[in-house]
């Protein structure tokens, strides 16, 4: 990748690196090719530092192990593993690591909504690190190889048909990938049903101002007990823990990516009192906000 203009995110100030559409073949909204040393979205921020992107990245590894951090959790990927980084997630590349294999990037909006929903492209509850078995890996490699061939074939079809074929080939790959991601959850996770899905979406919209389990239950029209059962079945944790983890993730993003004072970071995630925010952050991370920020810089 090459240098791109960095986008701001308004109030929170987190810089987000956009999809380099002008570098893709024929300007389509995706890229696929070998990983290499020139993997960069923007020259201002080395990839060995935490940064955020507004597009999907899927890496299928031929080498390893590689230690790659996504949303402040480190994942170890080896040959045959896949890492899926979704738009808005913070991540960083390991300064040393065998990044060999194939990388796919995709701009949001490139695929139709029906495919986006069927493939669960924005299922942030699903694990980013995937370990396909041999049949699954063979099928994924075949689908990705086909997609790469279509992507690199710029002579046999006009642009409109070339783009349409790419969308179909990309859909086939992502549907296989989504099935693998979903199957990595056990039956209880999948059977949590709409209650957890609605709760997850409500938390994503309201975590900055609403930390109350009872308030979410009321908003969803269910009892607190029903909500507890649904969230525990889907995640193995309580609704309160789920909310707190989302608050901590956003606080980490703001601390890592912005120069906002700690007190303003607290306000942004629902803590008007800076001391209460610092106490909450320390309870969940064993670090002060200032210490975490220093570690990420």
C-alpha positions as a printed Julia matrix, in Angstrom:
297×3 Matrix{Float64}:
   0.0     0.0     0.0
   1.05    3.61   -0.38
   0.44    6.91    1.37
  -3.16    7.9     1.82
  -4.96   10.91    3.24
  -5.9    10.35    6.85
  -9.48   10.91    7.88
 -10.52   12.37   11.21
 -13.41   11.03   13.22
 -14.86   14.25   14.52
 -15.3    14.56   18.25
 -13.11   11.7    19.4
 -10.22   12.74   17.16
  -9.14    9.22   16.28
  -7.46    9.19   12.89
  -8.72    6.54   10.52
  -6.84    5.4     7.43
  -9.1     5.03    4.38
  -9.17    2.36    1.73
  -6.7     3.29   -1.07
  -9.17    2.83   -3.91
  -6.93    4.55   -6.47
  -4.28    1.86   -5.94
  -6.58   -1.04   -6.66
  -6.69   -2.57  -10.13
  -9.01   -0.49  -12.31
 -10.1     1.47   -9.23
 -12.46   -1.18   -7.85
 -13.29   -1.32   -4.15
 -11.05   -4.22   -3.23
  -7.47   -5.48   -3.47
  -6.0    -8.96   -3.19
  -2.39  -10.03   -3.48
   0.67  -11.29   -1.65
   1.7    -9.91    1.73
   5.0    -8.09    1.66
   7.3    -5.65    3.37
   5.56   -2.68    1.76
   2.38   -3.21    3.77
   1.46    0.34    4.8
  -1.7     2.42    4.71
   0.03    5.74    5.4
   3.61    6.87    5.81
   2.89    9.02    8.87
   2.05    6.06   11.1
   4.25    2.95   10.95
   2.14   -0.18   11.06
   4.06   -1.3    14.13
   2.03    1.32   16.03
  -1.68    1.05   16.78
  -3.8     2.52   14.01
  -7.36    2.28   12.76
  -8.75    1.62    9.3
 -12.14    2.09    7.65
 -12.06   -1.1     5.56
 -11.9    -4.88    5.91
  -8.57   -6.72    5.94
  -8.35  -10.52    5.71
  -4.94  -12.14    5.93
  -4.41  -15.81    5.06
  -1.0   -16.87    6.36
   1.51  -19.2     4.73
   4.18  -18.43    7.35
   4.37  -17.68   11.03
   4.02  -17.43   13.84
   2.9   -13.8    13.69
   1.74  -11.82   16.72
  -0.84   -9.29   15.55
  -2.75   -7.0    17.92
  -6.44   -6.25   17.23
  -8.36   -3.96   19.58
  -5.58   -4.32   22.16
  -5.69   -8.13   22.21
  -2.71   -9.99   20.77
  -3.4   -12.95   18.47
  -0.85  -15.5    17.28
  -1.41  -16.67   13.72
   0.44  -19.47   11.98
   0.38  -21.18    8.58
  -3.19  -21.83    7.45
  -4.72  -19.34    9.9
  -6.74  -16.27    8.95
  -7.01  -12.88   10.63
 -10.03  -10.69    9.9
  -9.77   -7.01   10.86
 -13.05   -5.13   10.48
 -13.63   -1.4     9.85
 -13.1     0.73   12.93
 -10.93   -1.75   14.77
  -7.52   -0.69   16.07
  -4.64   -2.95   15.17
  -0.9    -3.1    14.69
   1.56   -5.32   12.86
   4.36   -7.05   14.71
   7.72   -5.35   14.08
   9.15   -8.82   13.53
   7.05  -11.58   12.08
   6.68  -13.75    9.05
   3.91  -11.96    7.2
   3.75  -14.35    4.26
   0.56  -15.31    2.47
  -2.32  -13.48    0.82
  -4.01  -10.29    1.99
  -7.47   -9.14    0.93
  -8.77   -5.63    1.55
 -12.3    -4.48    0.83
 -13.96   -1.09    0.93
 -17.29   -0.86    2.78
 -20.09   -0.5     0.26
 -18.42   -2.65   -2.4
 -20.84   -5.53   -1.8
 -24.66   -5.37   -1.74
 -26.42   -5.19    1.62
 -27.83   -8.71    1.29
 -24.33  -10.15    1.06
 -23.07   -7.93    3.87
 -25.78   -9.27    6.16
 -25.45  -12.9     5.06
 -21.68  -12.8     5.52
 -21.84  -11.06    8.9
 -19.28   -8.49    7.81
 -19.94   -6.39   10.9
 -20.22   -9.17   13.47
 -17.7    -7.71   15.89
 -18.61  -10.38   18.42
 -17.01  -13.06   16.23
 -13.33  -13.92   16.75
 -10.84  -12.24   14.38
  -8.48  -15.25   14.42
  -9.74  -18.31   12.57
  -8.26  -21.81   12.36
  -9.83  -23.67    9.42
  -9.46  -27.43    9.19
  -7.95  -28.95    6.05
 -11.17  -29.17    3.96
 -12.17  -25.66    4.98
  -8.71  -24.29    4.22
  -8.64  -25.98    0.82
 -12.0   -24.44   -0.08
 -10.98  -21.0     1.19
  -7.7   -21.08   -0.74
  -9.51  -22.11   -3.91
 -12.05  -19.3    -3.53
  -9.32  -16.75   -2.77
  -7.18  -17.92   -5.69
 -10.17  -17.58   -8.02
 -10.85  -14.1    -6.68
  -7.23  -13.11   -7.24
  -7.27  -14.39  -10.81
 -10.43  -12.4   -11.56
  -8.97   -9.33   -9.88
  -5.78   -9.44  -11.95
  -7.6   -10.17  -15.24
  -8.04   -6.69  -16.7
  -8.35   -7.63  -20.39
 -11.21  -10.04  -20.96
 -14.15   -8.02  -19.61
 -15.31   -4.4   -19.62
 -15.06   -2.65  -16.25
 -18.74   -3.04  -15.35
 -18.69   -6.81  -15.9
 -15.23   -7.13  -14.32
 -16.59   -5.45  -11.18
 -19.7    -7.64  -11.17
 -17.6   -10.82  -11.43
 -15.37   -9.59   -8.61
 -18.4    -9.01   -6.39
 -19.62  -12.56   -7.03
 -16.21  -14.1    -6.42
 -15.65  -12.01   -3.31
 -19.09  -12.96   -2.01
 -18.3   -16.64   -2.42
 -15.08  -16.28   -0.43
 -16.63  -14.17    2.33
 -19.62  -16.49    2.74
 -17.2   -19.38    3.34
 -15.22  -17.21    5.74
 -18.36  -16.16    7.59
 -19.44  -19.77    7.98
 -16.04  -20.58    9.47
 -16.28  -17.62   11.88
 -19.79  -18.56   12.98
 -18.92  -22.23   13.4
 -16.06  -21.25   15.7
 -18.73  -20.39   18.24
 -20.46  -23.27   19.95
 -24.16  -24.0    19.6
 -25.0   -21.94   22.65
 -23.45  -18.89   21.05
 -25.48  -19.31   17.91
 -28.68  -20.04   19.78
 -28.54  -16.88   21.86
 -30.85  -15.46   19.23
 -32.2   -12.01   18.71
 -32.12  -10.91   22.36
 -28.33  -10.86   22.45
 -28.11   -9.39   18.94
 -30.42   -6.55   19.92
 -28.52   -6.02   23.16
 -25.17   -5.98   21.35
 -26.44   -3.4    18.87
 -27.98   -1.29   21.64
 -24.71   -1.3    23.57
 -22.82   -0.25   20.45
 -25.13    2.74   20.09
 -25.39    3.67   23.75
 -22.3     2.59   25.7
 -20.99    6.15   25.91
 -23.96    7.28   27.99
 -25.71    4.14   29.28
 -23.95    1.58   31.49
 -27.1     0.18   33.13
 -28.12   -3.43   32.48
 -31.69   -2.71   33.65
 -31.96    0.23   31.27
 -30.94   -1.94   28.33
 -33.41   -4.64   29.36
 -36.19   -2.06   29.54
 -35.26   -0.7    26.14
 -35.35   -4.19   24.64
 -38.66   -5.03   26.33
 -37.35   -8.02   28.25
 -36.64   -8.83   31.87
 -33.18   -8.42   33.34
 -33.09  -12.19   33.94
 -33.87  -12.92   30.28
 -31.13  -10.55   29.18
 -28.62  -12.14   31.55
 -29.41  -15.61   30.18
 -29.11  -14.49   26.55
 -25.82  -12.68   27.01
 -24.32  -15.48   29.1
 -25.31  -18.05   26.46
 -23.78  -15.97   23.67
 -20.61  -14.78   25.36
 -20.15  -16.62   28.63
 -20.19  -13.33   30.52
 -22.72  -11.05   32.19
 -24.37   -8.07   30.47
 -22.51   -5.74   32.84
 -19.18   -7.28   31.86
 -20.09   -6.97   28.18
 -20.91   -3.27   28.61
 -17.78   -2.6    30.63
 -15.57   -4.29   28.03
 -17.03   -2.06   25.3
 -16.45    1.04   27.42
 -12.87    0.0    28.14
 -12.23   -0.71   24.45
 -13.39    2.77   23.47
 -11.36    4.34   26.26
  -8.28    2.47   25.06
  -8.87    3.64   21.51
  -9.14    7.26   22.62
  -6.1     7.03   24.86
  -4.02    5.36   22.15
  -5.1     7.48   19.21
  -5.81   10.96   20.58
  -4.26   13.57   22.82
  -7.49   14.2    24.71
  -6.89   14.77   28.43
  -7.76   11.74   30.55
 -10.73   13.58   32.01
 -12.2    14.22   28.56
 -11.68   10.59   27.6
 -13.7     9.68   30.69
 -16.48   12.06   29.7
 -16.54   10.56   26.19
 -17.27    7.09   27.63
 -19.77    8.14   30.27
 -17.69    9.17   33.3
 -18.11   12.89   34.07
 -15.8    12.51   37.07
 -12.17   11.91   36.1
 -11.35   10.1    39.34
 -14.2     7.62   38.84
 -13.04    6.97   35.28
  -9.45    6.37   36.39
 -10.64    3.97   39.09
 -12.88    2.11   36.62
 -10.08    1.87   34.05
  -7.57    0.61   36.62
 -10.01   -2.02   37.92
 -10.4    -3.48   34.44
  -6.84   -3.16   33.12
  -4.52   -3.0    36.16
  -3.15    0.21   34.64
  -3.9     3.88   34.99
  -5.12    5.63   31.84
  -1.87    7.6    31.7
   0.25    4.45   31.98
  -1.72    2.74   29.22
  -1.34    5.78   26.95
   2.41    5.87   27.56
   2.72    2.17   26.71
   0.9     2.66   23.39
   2.97    5.66   22.3
